[in-house]
mmCIF file of C-alpha atoms in Angstrom:
data_model
loop_
_atom_site.group_PDB
_atom_site.id
_atom_site.type_symbol
_atom_site.label_atom_id
_atom_site.label_comp_id
_atom_site.label_asym_id
_atom_site.label_seq_id
_atom_site.Cartn_x
_atom_site.Cartn_y
_atom_site.Cartn_z
ATOM 1 C CA LYS A 66 -31.685 19.328 -20.092
ATOM 2 C CA LYS A 67 -34.066 21.445 -22.137
ATOM 3 C CA MET A 68 -34.449 18.750 -24.780
ATOM 4 C CA GLY A 69 -35.373 16.195 -22.132
ATOM 5 C CA ALA A 70 -37.928 18.549 -20.617
ATOM 6 C CA VAL A 71 -39.425 19.265 -24.058
ATOM 7 C CA LYS A 72 -39.704 15.521 -24.671
ATOM 8 C CA ALA A 73 -41.615 15.037 -21.417
ATOM 9 C CA ALA A 74 -43.824 18.079 -22.147
ATOM 10 C CA THR A 75 -44.665 16.753 -25.619
ATOM 11 C CA LEU A 76 -45.623 13.402 -24.152
ATOM 12 C CA GLN A 77 -47.838 15.149 -21.595
ATOM 13 C CA ILE A 78 -49.744 16.994 -24.328
ATOM 14 C CA LEU A 79 -50.320 13.827 -26.347
ATOM 15 C CA LEU A 80 -51.421 11.871 -23.293
ATOM 16 C CA GLU A 81 -53.817 14.617 -22.231
ATOM 17 C CA ASP A 82 -55.367 14.457 -25.702
ATOM 18 C CA GLY A 83 -56.085 10.782 -25.138
ATOM 19 C CA TYR A 84 -53.297 9.288 -27.236
ATOM 20 C CA ASN A 85 -51.214 6.319 -26.189
ATOM 21 C CA VAL A 86 -47.628 7.056 -27.219
ATOM 22 C CA LEU A 87 -44.879 4.745 -28.455
ATOM 23 C CA ILE A 88 -41.663 6.742 -28.774
ATOM 24 C CA SER A 89 -38.138 5.690 -29.694
ATOM 25 C CA ASP A 90 -34.770 7.357 -30.208
ATOM 26 C CA ALA A 91 -33.442 7.929 -33.718
ATOM 27 C CA ASP A 92 -30.895 5.108 -33.216
ATOM 28 C CA VAL A 93 -33.545 2.408 -32.774
ATOM 29 C CA VAL A 94 -34.158 -0.072 -35.595
ATOM 30 C CA TRP A 95 -37.602 -1.671 -35.744
ATOM 31 C CA PHE A 96 -38.018 -5.183 -37.129
ATOM 32 C CA GLY A 97 -41.504 -6.207 -36.043
ATOM 33 C CA ASN A 98 -44.863 -5.351 -34.532
ATOM 34 C CA PRO A 99 -44.780 -4.363 -30.820
ATOM 35 C CA TRP A 100 -48.552 -4.193 -30.291
ATOM 36 C CA PRO A 101 -49.163 -7.818 -29.240
ATOM 37 C CA ILE A 102 -46.844 -7.087 -26.300
ATOM 38 C CA VAL A 103 -47.803 -3.473 -25.623
ATOM 39 C CA GLY A 104 -51.530 -4.239 -25.903
ATOM 40 C CA GLY A 105 -54.482 -1.948 -26.273
ATOM 41 C CA MET A 106 -54.442 -1.754 -30.070
ATOM 42 C CA PRO A 107 -57.890 -2.395 -31.597
ATOM 43 C CA GLY A 108 -57.951 -5.500 -33.741
ATOM 44 C CA ILE A 109 -54.631 -6.844 -32.433
ATOM 45 C CA ALA A 110 -54.756 -9.503 -29.738
ATOM 46 C CA THR A 111 -52.468 -9.166 -26.743
ATOM 47 C CA ARG A 112 -50.077 -12.043 -26.168
ATOM 48 C CA PRO A 113 -50.976 -14.253 -23.184
ATOM 49 C CA ASP A 114 -47.685 -13.518 -21.408
ATOM 50 C CA ALA A 115 -48.319 -9.749 -21.706
ATOM 51 C CA HIS A 116 -51.578 -9.691 -19.733
ATOM 52 C CA PHE A 117 -50.189 -7.422 -17.016
ATOM 53 C CA LEU A 118 -48.076 -5.369 -19.427
ATOM 54 C CA GLU A 119 -51.312 -4.382 -21.176
ATOM 55 C CA GLN A 120 -52.477 -2.766 -17.927
ATOM 56 C CA ALA A 121 -49.284 -0.805 -17.279
ATOM 57 C CA ASP A 122 -49.138 2.980 -17.599
ATOM 58 C CA ILE A 123 -45.522 2.805 -18.774
ATOM 59 C CA LEU A 124 -43.536 0.165 -20.665
ATOM 60 C CA VAL A 125 -39.800 0.719 -21.015
ATOM 61 C CA SER A 126 -36.664 -1.092 -22.177
ATOM 62 C CA THR A 127 -33.696 -1.973 -20.004
ATOM 63 C CA ASP A 128 -29.928 -1.523 -20.166
ATOM 64 C CA CYS A 129 -29.372 -4.855 -18.420
ATOM 65 C CA ILE A 130 -27.223 -7.279 -20.427
ATOM 66 C CA ASP A 131 -27.852 -10.371 -18.291
ATOM 67 C CA PHE A 132 -30.521 -12.199 -20.266
ATOM 68 C CA LEU A 133 -31.201 -14.579 -17.362
ATOM 69 C CA GLU A 134 -32.675 -11.574 -15.539
ATOM 70 C CA ASP A 135 -35.438 -11.238 -18.122
ATOM 71 C CA GLY A 136 -38.809 -11.741 -16.451
ATOM 72 C CA GLU A 137 -37.288 -11.736 -12.951
ATOM 73 C CA PRO A 138 -38.606 -9.136 -10.462
ATOM 74 C CA GLY A 139 -35.092 -7.833 -9.813
ATOM 75 C CA LEU A 140 -34.883 -6.575 -13.398
ATOM 76 C CA ILE A 141 -37.162 -3.682 -12.486
ATOM 77 C CA GLY A 142 -34.287 -2.329 -10.409
ATOM 78 C CA HIS A 143 -31.862 -2.092 -13.328
ATOM 79 C CA GLU A 144 -31.395 1.076 -15.350
ATOM 80 C CA HIS A 145 -34.386 1.744 -17.578
ATOM 81 C CA ASN A 146 -33.619 3.136 -21.021
ATOM 82 C CA THR A 147 -36.121 5.623 -22.421
ATOM 83 C CA GLY A 148 -34.887 5.027 -25.978
ATOM 84 C CA MET A 149 -37.800 2.582 -26.345
ATOM 85 C CA LEU A 150 -40.737 3.833 -24.312
ATOM 86 C CA PHE A 151 -44.517 3.420 -24.306
ATOM 87 C CA LEU A 152 -46.947 5.513 -22.255
ATOM 88 C CA ARG A 153 -50.632 4.745 -21.971
ATOM 89 C CA SER A 154 -52.971 7.693 -21.601
ATOM 90 C CA SER A 155 -53.950 7.741 -17.910
ATOM 91 C CA VAL A 156 -54.025 10.117 -14.979
ATOM 92 C CA ALA A 157 -50.914 8.451 -13.575
ATOM 93 C CA SER A 158 -48.860 8.750 -16.773
ATOM 94 C CA ILE A 159 -49.868 12.402 -17.234
ATOM 95 C CA GLU A 160 -48.855 13.283 -13.673
ATOM 96 C CA PHE A 161 -45.610 11.389 -14.172
ATOM 97 C CA THR A 162 -44.689 13.424 -17.276
ATOM 98 C CA LYS A 163 -45.316 16.630 -15.308
ATOM 99 C CA GLU A 164 -42.937 15.488 -12.589
ATOM 100 C CA TRP A 165 -40.440 14.320 -15.214
ATOM 101 C CA GLN A 166 -40.340 17.749 -16.859
ATOM 102 C CA VAL A 167 -39.525 19.478 -13.588
ATOM 103 C CA ARG A 168 -36.821 17.012 -12.583
ATOM 104 C CA ALA A 169 -35.227 17.080 -16.054
ATOM 105 C CA LEU A 170 -34.852 20.861 -15.838
ATOM 106 C CA GLU A 171 -33.699 20.930 -12.225
ATOM 107 C CA THR A 172 -31.107 18.150 -12.357
ATOM 108 C CA THR A 173 -27.490 19.136 -11.813
ATOM 109 C CA ASP A 174 -25.952 15.671 -12.130
ATOM 110 C CA GLY A 175 -27.972 13.825 -14.753
ATOM 111 C CA HIS A 176 -30.286 14.041 -17.760
ATOM 112 C CA ASP A 177 -33.853 13.121 -18.617
ATOM 113 C CA GLN A 178 -33.215 9.364 -18.489
ATOM 114 C CA THR A 179 -31.454 9.671 -15.131
ATOM 115 C CA GLU A 180 -34.445 11.533 -13.763
ATOM 116 C CA PHE A 181 -36.892 9.059 -15.293
ATOM 117 C CA ASN A 182 -35.221 6.305 -13.276
ATOM 118 C CA ARG A 183 -34.964 8.315 -10.087
ATOM 119 C CA ILE A 184 -38.641 9.246 -10.117
ATOM 120 C CA LEU A 185 -39.843 5.700 -10.724
ATOM 121 C CA LYS A 186 -37.575 4.311 -8.027
ATOM 122 C CA GLY A 187 -39.002 6.735 -5.502
ATOM 123 C CA LEU A 188 -35.844 8.744 -4.866
ATOM 124 C CA TYR A 189 -37.770 12.009 -4.693
ATOM 125 C CA VAL A 190 -40.635 13.198 -2.555
ATOM 126 C CA PRO A 191 -43.318 13.641 -5.244
ATOM 127 C CA GLY A 192 -43.999 17.228 -6.236
ATOM 128 C CA LYS A 193 -41.343 18.695 -3.960
ATOM 129 C CA PRO A 194 -38.063 20.194 -5.157
ATOM 130 C CA GLY A 195 -34.779 18.844 -3.922
ATOM 131 C CA LYS A 196 -32.074 16.335 -4.656
ATOM 132 C CA ALA A 197 -32.606 12.604 -4.914
ATOM 133 C CA PHE A 198 -32.270 10.615 -1.692
ATOM 134 C CA ARG A 199 -29.728 8.003 -2.666
ATOM 135 C CA ASP A 200 -29.940 6.387 0.768
ATOM 136 C CA LEU A 201 -33.500 5.319 -0.042
ATOM 137 C CA MET A 202 -32.148 2.498 -2.171
ATOM 138 C CA PRO A 203 -33.082 -0.244 -2.700
ATOM 139 C CA TRP A 204 -36.308 0.806 -4.390
ATOM 140 C CA PRO A 205 -39.652 -0.685 -3.455
ATOM 141 C CA TYR A 206 -42.018 -2.347 -5.895
ATOM 142 C CA LEU A 207 -45.172 -4.439 -5.782
ATOM 143 C CA PRO A 208 -46.542 -6.779 -8.447
ATOM 144 C CA LEU A 209 -49.583 -5.300 -10.135
ATOM 145 C CA ALA A 210 -51.708 -8.413 -9.533
ATOM 146 C CA LEU A 211 -51.279 -8.158 -5.757
ATOM 147 C CA VAL A 212 -53.566 -5.137 -5.653
ATOM 148 C CA GLY A 213 -56.239 -6.869 -7.688
ATOM 149 C CA ASP A 214 -57.040 -7.632 -11.292
ATOM 150 C CA MET A 215 -60.615 -8.521 -12.098
ATOM 151 C CA ASN A 216 -59.631 -9.906 -15.511
ATOM 152 C CA TYR A 217 -57.028 -12.338 -14.191
ATOM 153 C CA THR A 218 -58.361 -15.658 -12.940
ATOM 154 C CA ALA A 219 -55.412 -18.061 -13.152
ATOM 155 C CA SER A 220 -54.152 -17.081 -9.700
ATOM 156 C CA PRO A 221 -57.026 -15.502 -7.747
ATOM 157 C CA PRO A 222 -56.011 -13.716 -4.543
ATOM 158 C CA SER A 223 -56.720 -15.570 -1.331
ATOM 159 C CA LEU A 224 -59.779 -14.274 0.500
ATOM 160 C CA ASP A 225 -58.119 -14.500 3.895
ATOM 161 C CA ARG A 226 -55.527 -11.865 3.041
ATOM 162 C CA ARG A 227 -56.116 -8.206 3.556
ATOM 163 C CA ALA A 228 -56.557 -5.925 0.566
ATOM 164 C CA THR A 229 -53.420 -4.075 -0.458
ATOM 165 C CA ASP A 230 -52.935 -0.441 -1.243
ATOM 166 C CA PRO A 231 -49.773 0.355 -3.233
ATOM 167 C CA ALA A 232 -49.299 3.864 -1.830
ATOM 168 C CA ARG A 233 -49.514 2.523 1.714
ATOM 169 C CA ASP A 234 -47.690 -0.759 1.265
ATOM 170 C CA LEU A 235 -44.764 0.847 -0.547
ATOM 171 C CA SER A 236 -44.151 3.345 2.236
ATOM 172 C CA ARG A 237 -40.574 3.166 3.403
ATOM 173 C CA THR A 238 -41.219 1.657 6.785
ATOM 174 C CA PRO A 239 -38.178 0.995 8.993
ATOM 175 C CA ASN A 240 -39.234 -2.628 9.489
ATOM 176 C CA GLY A 241 -40.105 -3.191 5.835
ATOM 177 C CA HIS A 242 -38.071 -5.193 3.341
ATOM 178 C CA ASN A 243 -37.013 -3.209 0.263
ATOM 179 C CA GLY A 244 -39.664 -0.694 1.269
ATOM 180 C CA ILE A 245 -42.472 -3.278 1.100
ATOM 181 C CA HIS A 246 -44.788 -3.429 4.101
ATOM 182 C CA PRO A 247 -44.133 -6.612 6.135
ATOM 183 C CA ASP A 248 -47.816 -7.563 5.987
ATOM 184 C CA VAL A 249 -47.663 -8.129 2.224
ATOM 185 C CA LEU A 250 -44.046 -9.220 1.805
ATOM 186 C CA SER A 251 -44.771 -12.945 1.589
ATOM 187 C CA GLN A 252 -47.671 -12.307 -0.798
ATOM 188 C CA THR A 253 -45.341 -10.283 -3.017
ATOM 189 C CA TRP A 254 -42.796 -13.038 -3.527
ATOM 190 C CA GLU A 255 -45.474 -15.717 -3.796
ATOM 191 C CA THR A 256 -47.065 -13.700 -6.613
ATOM 192 C CA PHE A 257 -43.767 -13.387 -8.450
ATOM 193 C CA ARG A 258 -43.096 -17.106 -8.215
ATOM 194 C CA LYS A 259 -46.595 -18.028 -9.359
ATOM 195 C CA HIS A 260 -46.516 -15.734 -12.374
ATOM 196 C CA LYS A 261 -43.106 -17.010 -13.440
ATOM 197 C CA ALA A 262 -44.397 -20.580 -13.338
ATOM 198 C CA GLU A 263 -47.385 -19.513 -15.446
ATOM 199 C CA GLY A 264 -45.206 -17.731 -18.008
ATOM 200 C CA LEU A 265 -46.594 -14.276 -17.220
ATOM 201 C CA ARG A 266 -44.625 -11.037 -17.308
ATOM 202 C CA ASP A 267 -45.308 -8.878 -14.283
ATOM 203 C CA ALA A 268 -45.998 -5.181 -14.160
ATOM 204 C CA TYR A 269 -45.105 -3.285 -10.987
ATOM 205 C CA TRP A 270 -46.304 -0.452 -8.828
ATOM 206 C CA LEU A 271 -43.518 2.155 -8.696
ATOM 207 C CA TRP A 272 -43.145 5.873 -7.870
ATOM 208 C CA HIS A 273 -44.365 5.388 -4.290
ATOM 209 C CA GLY A 274 -47.228 3.209 -5.537
ATOM 210 C CA GLN A 275 -48.606 5.829 -7.924
ATOM 211 C CA ILE A 276 -47.908 4.268 -11.325
ATOM 212 C CA LYS A 277 -47.885 0.856 -13.019
ATOM 213 C CA VAL A 278 -44.714 0.000 -14.948
ATOM 214 C CA GLY A 279 -43.750 -2.980 -17.096
ATOM 215 C CA LEU A 280 -40.518 -3.950 -18.810
ATOM 216 C CA LEU A 281 -40.307 -4.756 -22.509
ATOM 217 C CA PRO A 282 -38.935 -8.302 -23.053
ATOM 218 C CA MET A 283 -35.138 -8.200 -23.354
ATOM 219 C CA ALA A 284 -34.862 -10.720 -26.191
ATOM 220 C CA GLU A 285 -37.319 -8.793 -28.370
ATOM 221 C CA PHE A 286 -36.419 -5.212 -27.445
ATOM 222 C CA LEU A 287 -32.647 -5.535 -27.365
ATOM 223 C CA ASN A 288 -29.992 -3.108 -26.237
ATOM 224 C CA GLY A 289 -26.907 -2.704 -28.396
ATOM 225 C CA HIS A 290 -24.704 -5.079 -26.449
ATOM 226 C CA LEU A 291 -27.154 -7.978 -26.547
ATOM 227 C CA PHE A 292 -27.728 -7.562 -30.291
ATOM 228 C CA PHE A 293 -24.355 -6.547 -31.756
ATOM 229 C CA THR A 294 -21.895 -8.167 -29.341
ATOM 230 C CA ARG A 295 -23.550 -11.108 -27.603
ATOM 231 C CA ARG A 296 -25.859 -11.703 -30.599
ATOM 232 C CA LEU A 297 -28.630 -13.026 -28.397
ATOM 233 C CA GLN A 298 -31.005 -13.146 -31.357
ATOM 234 C CA GLU A 299 -28.805 -15.773 -33.051
ATOM 235 C CA TYR A 300 -28.608 -18.358 -30.278
ATOM 236 C CA SER A 301 -31.909 -17.701 -28.483
ATOM 237 C CA GLY A 302 -34.026 -18.313 -31.575
ATOM 238 C CA ILE A 303 -36.250 -15.371 -30.591
ATOM 239 C CA LYS A 304 -37.026 -12.901 -33.370
ATOM 240 C CA PRO A 305 -36.204 -9.286 -32.394
ATOM 241 C CA ILE A 306 -38.823 -6.556 -32.554
ATOM 242 C CA ALA A 307 -36.411 -3.657 -32.087
ATOM 243 C CA VAL A 308 -32.793 -2.910 -31.236
ATOM 244 C CA HIS A 309 -31.387 0.237 -29.654
ATOM 245 C CA LEU A 310 -27.781 1.108 -30.513
ATOM 246 C CA THR A 311 -26.509 1.448 -26.967
ATOM 247 C CA TYR A 312 -23.206 0.263 -25.439
ATOM 248 C CA GLN A 313 -21.588 2.011 -28.344
ATOM 249 C CA PHE A 314 -18.000 3.020 -29.100
ATOM 250 C CA GLY A 315 -16.563 4.966 -31.995
ATOM 251 C CA ASP A 316 -18.999 7.865 -32.241
ATOM 252 C CA THR A 317 -17.699 11.436 -32.224
ATOM 253 C CA ALA A 318 -19.311 14.800 -31.552
ATOM 254 C CA ASP A 319 -19.547 15.314 -35.319
ATOM 255 C CA TYR A 320 -20.880 11.983 -36.528
ATOM 256 C CA VAL A 321 -22.072 8.548 -35.389
ATOM 257 C CA TYR A 322 -19.306 6.597 -37.111
ATOM 258 C CA GLY A 323 -19.559 3.682 -34.684
ATOM 259 C CA LYS A 324 -23.312 3.277 -34.988
ATOM 260 C CA ARG A 325 -23.193 3.540 -38.760
ATOM 261 C CA GLN A 326 -20.545 0.831 -38.924
ATOM 262 C CA ARG A 327 -22.501 -1.530 -36.677
ATOM 263 C CA LEU A 328 -25.561 -1.117 -38.872
ATOM 264 C CA ARG A 329 -23.450 -1.707 -41.987
ATOM 265 C CA GLU A 330 -22.018 -4.901 -40.526
ATOM 266 C CA HIS A 331 -25.530 -6.271 -39.996
ATOM 267 C CA GLY A 332 -26.975 -5.058 -43.289
ATOM 268 C CA LEU A 333 -29.180 -2.502 -41.545
ATOM 269 C CA TRP A 334 -27.658 0.708 -42.919
ATOM 270 C CA LEU A 335 -29.689 1.524 -46.016
ATOM 271 C CA MET A 336 -28.314 4.969 -46.846
ATOM 272 C CA GLU A 337 -25.827 3.812 -49.502
ATOM 273 C CA ASP A 338 -27.050 2.909 -52.958
ATOM 274 C CA GLU A 339 -26.110 -0.344 -54.679
ATOM 275 C CA SER A 340 -22.987 1.165 -56.214
ATOM 276 C CA TYR A 341 -21.322 1.252 -52.778
ATOM 277 C CA PHE A 342 -21.207 -2.545 -52.859
ATOM 278 C CA THR A 343 -20.762 -3.207 -56.575
ATOM 279 C CA GLN A 344 -18.839 -0.363 -58.243
ATOM 280 C CA GLY A 345 -15.074 -0.571 -58.108
ATOM 281 C CA ASN A 346 -12.253 -3.077 -57.808
ATOM 282 C CA PHE A 347 -12.067 -4.811 -54.448
ATOM 283 C CA LEU A 348 -9.475 -6.667 -52.403
ATOM 284 C CA HIS A 349 -10.717 -9.291 -49.953
ATOM 285 C CA LEU A 350 -8.469 -10.927 -47.359
ATOM 286 C CA THR A 351 -9.461 -14.594 -47.180
ATOM 287 C CA PHE A 352 -6.970 -15.854 -44.616
ATOM 288 C CA PRO A 353 -7.787 -14.172 -41.228
ATOM 289 C CA GLN A 354 -9.622 -17.199 -39.799
ATOM 290 C CA GLU A 355 -6.553 -19.387 -40.368
ATOM 291 C CA GLY A 356 -4.427 -16.728 -38.724
ATOM 292 C CA TYR A 357 -6.690 -16.580 -35.680
ATOM 293 C CA LYS A 358 -6.554 -20.342 -35.352
ATOM 294 C CA HIS A 359 -2.766 -20.380 -35.616
ATOM 295 C CA ILE A 360 -2.359 -17.743 -32.916
ATOM 296 C CA VAL A 361 -4.651 -19.336 -30.329
ATOM 297 C CA GLU A 362 -3.740 -22.947 -31.050
ATOM 298 C CA LYS A 363 -1.201 -23.003 -28.226
ATOM 299 C CA TYR A 364 -3.890 -21.889 -25.761
ATOM 300 C CA MET A 365 -6.832 -23.859 -27.075
ATOM 301 C CA ASP A 366 -6.399 -27.156 -25.189
ATOM 302 C CA VAL A 367 -6.760 -25.316 -21.898
ATOM 303 C CA ALA A 368 -8.881 -22.226 -22.530
ATOM 304 C CA GLY A 369 -11.173 -23.874 -25.056
ATOM 305 C CA LYS A 370 -12.924 -26.197 -22.622
ATOM 306 C CA CYS A 371 -16.685 -25.767 -22.609
ATOM 307 C CA LYS A 372 -18.770 -25.153 -19.512
ATOM 308 C CA GLU A 373 -22.329 -26.320 -19.063
ATOM 309 C CA THR A 374 -23.470 -22.686 -19.177
ATOM 310 C CA ASP A 375 -21.855 -21.877 -22.538
ATOM 311 C CA PRO A 376 -24.656 -20.967 -24.975
ATOM 312 C CA ILE A 377 -22.737 -22.072 -28.077
ATOM 313 C CA LYS A 378 -20.652 -25.210 -27.595
ATOM 314 C CA THR A 379 -18.246 -24.316 -30.409
ATOM 315 C CA LYS A 380 -17.371 -20.982 -28.753
ATOM 316 C CA CYS A 381 -16.112 -21.794 -25.272
ATOM 317 C CA TRP A 382 -13.025 -19.652 -24.774
ATOM 318 C CA HIS A 383 -12.265 -19.212 -21.025
ATOM 319 C CA PRO A 384 -8.993 -17.332 -20.416
ATOM 320 C CA THR A 385 -9.252 -17.843 -16.655
ATOM 321 C CA PHE A 386 -8.359 -21.514 -17.240
ATOM 322 C CA LEU A 387 -4.936 -20.505 -18.534
ATOM 323 C CA THR A 388 -1.918 -21.093 -16.284
ATOM 324 C CA GLU A 389 1.749 -21.382 -17.103
ATOM 325 C CA LYS A 390 1.756 -24.922 -15.712
ATOM 326 C CA ASP A 391 -0.654 -25.994 -18.424
ATOM 327 C CA ILE A 392 1.058 -24.353 -21.354
ATOM 328 C CA VAL A 393 4.710 -23.788 -20.482
ATOM 329 C CA ASP A 394 5.678 -26.696 -22.747
ATOM 330 C CA ARG A 395 4.263 -24.657 -25.638
ATOM 331 C CA GLN A 396 6.962 -22.034 -25.002
ATOM 332 C CA ILE A 397 4.651 -19.203 -24.056
ATOM 333 C CA SER A 398 6.499 -17.891 -21.021
ATOM 334 C CA LEU A 399 9.072 -18.753 -18.360
ATOM 335 C CA ARG A 400 7.122 -17.166 -15.500
ATOM 336 C CA ASP A 401 5.841 -19.013 -12.431
ATOM 337 C CA PRO A 402 4.110 -22.082 -13.924
ATOM 338 C CA GLU A 403 1.437 -22.027 -11.180
ATOM 339 C CA ALA A 404 0.451 -18.401 -11.783
ATOM 340 C CA PRO A 405 -2.445 -17.517 -14.104
ATOM 341 C CA ILE A 406 -1.385 -15.656 -17.187
ATOM 342 C CA ASP A 407 -2.893 -12.428 -18.431
ATOM 343 C CA PRO A 408 -6.366 -13.440 -19.684
ATOM 344 C CA ALA A 409 -6.137 -10.864 -22.466
ATOM 345 C CA ARG A 410 -2.856 -12.227 -23.830
ATOM 346 C CA ALA A 411 -4.396 -14.315 -26.612
ATOM 347 C CA HIS A 412 -6.696 -11.441 -27.544
ATOM 348 C CA LEU A 413 -3.767 -9.043 -27.858
ATOM 349 C CA GLU A 414 -1.736 -11.538 -29.891
ATOM 350 C CA VAL A 415 -4.622 -12.046 -32.308
ATOM 351 C CA GLN A 416 -5.197 -8.307 -32.671
ATOM 352 C CA GLY A 417 -1.502 -7.696 -33.238
ATOM 353 C CA TRP A 418 -1.486 -10.284 -36.007
ATOM 354 C CA LEU A 419 -4.689 -8.847 -37.511
ATOM 355 C CA ARG A 420 -3.227 -5.358 -37.635
ATOM 356 C CA GLY A 421 -0.209 -6.660 -39.483
ATOM 357 C CA ALA A 422 -2.456 -8.431 -41.996
ATOM 358 C CA LEU A 423 -4.609 -5.319 -42.477
ATOM 359 C CA ARG A 424 -1.524 -3.144 -42.889
ATOM 360 C CA ASN A 425 -0.347 -5.395 -45.710
ATOM 361 C CA GLY A 426 -3.842 -5.443 -47.178
ATOM 362 C CA ILE A 427 -4.063 -1.647 -47.158
ATOM 363 C CA VAL A 428 -0.677 -1.365 -48.892
ATOM 364 C CA LEU A 429 -1.733 -3.893 -51.548
ATOM 365 C CA ALA A 430 -5.070 -2.180 -52.072
ATOM 366 C CA ARG A 431 -3.421 1.194 -52.592
ATOM 367 C CA LYS A 432 -0.806 -0.160 -54.956
ATOM 368 C CA LEU A 433 -3.403 -2.100 -56.956
ATOM 369 C CA ASN A 434 -5.943 0.737 -56.849
ATOM 370 C CA ARG A 435 -8.486 -1.449 -55.109
ATOM 371 C CA ILE A 436 -10.910 -1.052 -52.192
ATOM 372 C CA LEU A 437 -10.069 -3.201 -49.164
ATOM 373 C CA ILE A 438 -12.959 -5.202 -47.706
ATOM 374 C CA LEU A 439 -12.613 -5.716 -43.977
ATOM 375 C CA PRO A 440 -12.480 -9.373 -42.936
ATOM 376 C CA THR A 441 -14.601 -10.912 -40.198
ATOM 377 C CA LEU A 442 -13.234 -9.653 -36.888
ATOM 378 C CA GLU A 443 -12.788 -12.162 -34.077
ATOM 379 C CA CYS A 444 -12.217 -11.078 -30.478
ATOM 380 C CA PHE A 445 -11.218 -12.994 -27.369
ATOM 381 C CA CYS A 446 -12.143 -10.227 -24.902
ATOM 382 C CA GLU A 447 -15.174 -7.991 -24.667
ATOM 383 C CA ARG A 448 -14.734 -4.247 -24.691
ATOM 384 C CA HIS A 449 -16.283 -2.325 -21.830
ATOM 385 C CA TRP A 450 -15.730 0.765 -19.689
ATOM 386 C CA TRP A 451 -15.225 -1.232 -16.477
ATOM 387 C CA LEU A 452 -13.416 -4.341 -15.252
ATOM 388 C CA LEU A 453 -13.806 -7.664 -17.051
ATOM 389 C CA ASP A 454 -14.049 -11.157 -15.587
ATOM 390 C CA ASP A 455 -12.752 -14.022 -17.754
ATOM 391 C CA CYS A 456 -12.460 -11.372 -20.481
ATOM 392 C CA ARG A 457 -16.228 -10.925 -20.264
ATOM 393 C CA ILE A 458 -18.430 -8.261 -18.712
ATOM 394 C CA PRO A 459 -19.369 -9.748 -15.317
ATOM 395 C CA ALA A 460 -23.106 -9.207 -15.866
ATOM 396 C CA GLY A 461 -24.390 -12.262 -17.688
ATOM 397 C CA LYS A 462 -20.913 -13.511 -18.584
ATOM 398 C CA SER A 463 -22.142 -17.113 -18.778
ATOM 399 C CA GLN A 464 -24.177 -16.115 -21.847
ATOM 400 C CA MET A 465 -21.248 -14.624 -23.750
ATOM 401 C CA PRO A 466 -19.892 -16.888 -26.529
ATOM 402 C CA MET A 467 -16.134 -16.622 -26.955
ATOM 403 C CA PRO A 468 -14.465 -15.983 -29.291
ATOM 404 C CA TYR A 469 -17.090 -13.740 -30.776
ATOM 405 C CA GLN A 470 -17.539 -11.842 -34.005
ATOM 406 C CA CYS A 471 -16.866 -8.400 -32.646
ATOM 407 C CA PRO A 472 -18.031 -5.016 -33.923
ATOM 408 C CA MET A 473 -15.342 -2.940 -35.597
ATOM 409 C CA ASP A 474 -15.521 -0.349 -32.809
ATOM 410 C CA HIS A 475 -14.353 -2.961 -30.261
ATOM 411 C CA ILE A 476 -10.847 -2.928 -31.752
ATOM 412 C CA PHE A 477 -10.635 0.117 -34.042
ATOM 413 C CA GLU A 478 -11.830 3.703 -34.134
ATOM 414 C CA PRO A 479 -14.288 3.832 -37.056
ATOM 415 C CA ALA A 480 -13.839 7.588 -37.451
ATOM 416 C CA GLU A 481 -10.203 6.988 -38.467
ATOM 417 C CA TRP A 482 -11.269 4.731 -41.346
#
């Protein structure tokens, strides 16, 4: 709690001194230049799609893993992640950091990021102590352009519509929709549709209409699941600017074993010198891919059918297609042939085989005084804290290639290695 409050207080001081602040957690890796998106940097042009983002007081990343939500107005309602955060020096951002400090210290059921989200979504009465009003959901928001933007001419506001005021039009009126005043509701959705057609990223009025907030593009400012598990950067063709190591397993209170391993797997962990990779005698298992293929061959005719939504047509594993009727002749089971089988069955069979292969590899490596190199790890189910659908996380499951090259922490505990 104290660390979160100190973070907000530090940001307040910098903002009051006139600095715009780009801040990231220690587990963020930067690949490129964010300023064409963030805007406001002398000598660096702002990208055309970031016109409204350049006017926002706050830009923040998201924990959403459904890439199809990127650029949609509903994305503003997902959990914001302060691990990648930009604040522009303004009266609104300074007042926000003051409120953030107080809430971070007072919270009894969250932390600074929890409070960041609650404040923006209007779950508190500004400046007054007390718990968040959860029954105020869903949160209200207005597109920035609806209030007026003298620099934007592609979609000028109609002269026959009344001027809007974010503080008034985001009041939680009983007859409002999502907290938006009925008088401007149709204008709100018309604005969203128009900007999407024009390829513009919206910024929004939040915190009871007191502050302008934009979301950093998901494909360029990636969370850990999109980068390390779904590998969005590989099939989208969009070059990442930064990745935050979220959706992480395998870390302990003593060390970030899981995060270190993920960075190693992608060549992003630069703490070892060259000798780590070159000095010593190594043992490399070259047969796992053949083993995977052998295990899932009996399922493949059924579960390997591609859907139109599959992002990679060579990775179309769909366990929900599997029924005993389809595969009983392959001697998988004698259960009811009409009943669907456990969608994780193939995944568990593959992992059981892999563990046997690694066990033998470890024994050989020890006997031969060699260092075992881990093979490529293939998974047929995602790992998550909640329920899976078709062995995928329900959010954005149509974008999840399967099987996928899974991080080590999806099937092992890195700390034990």
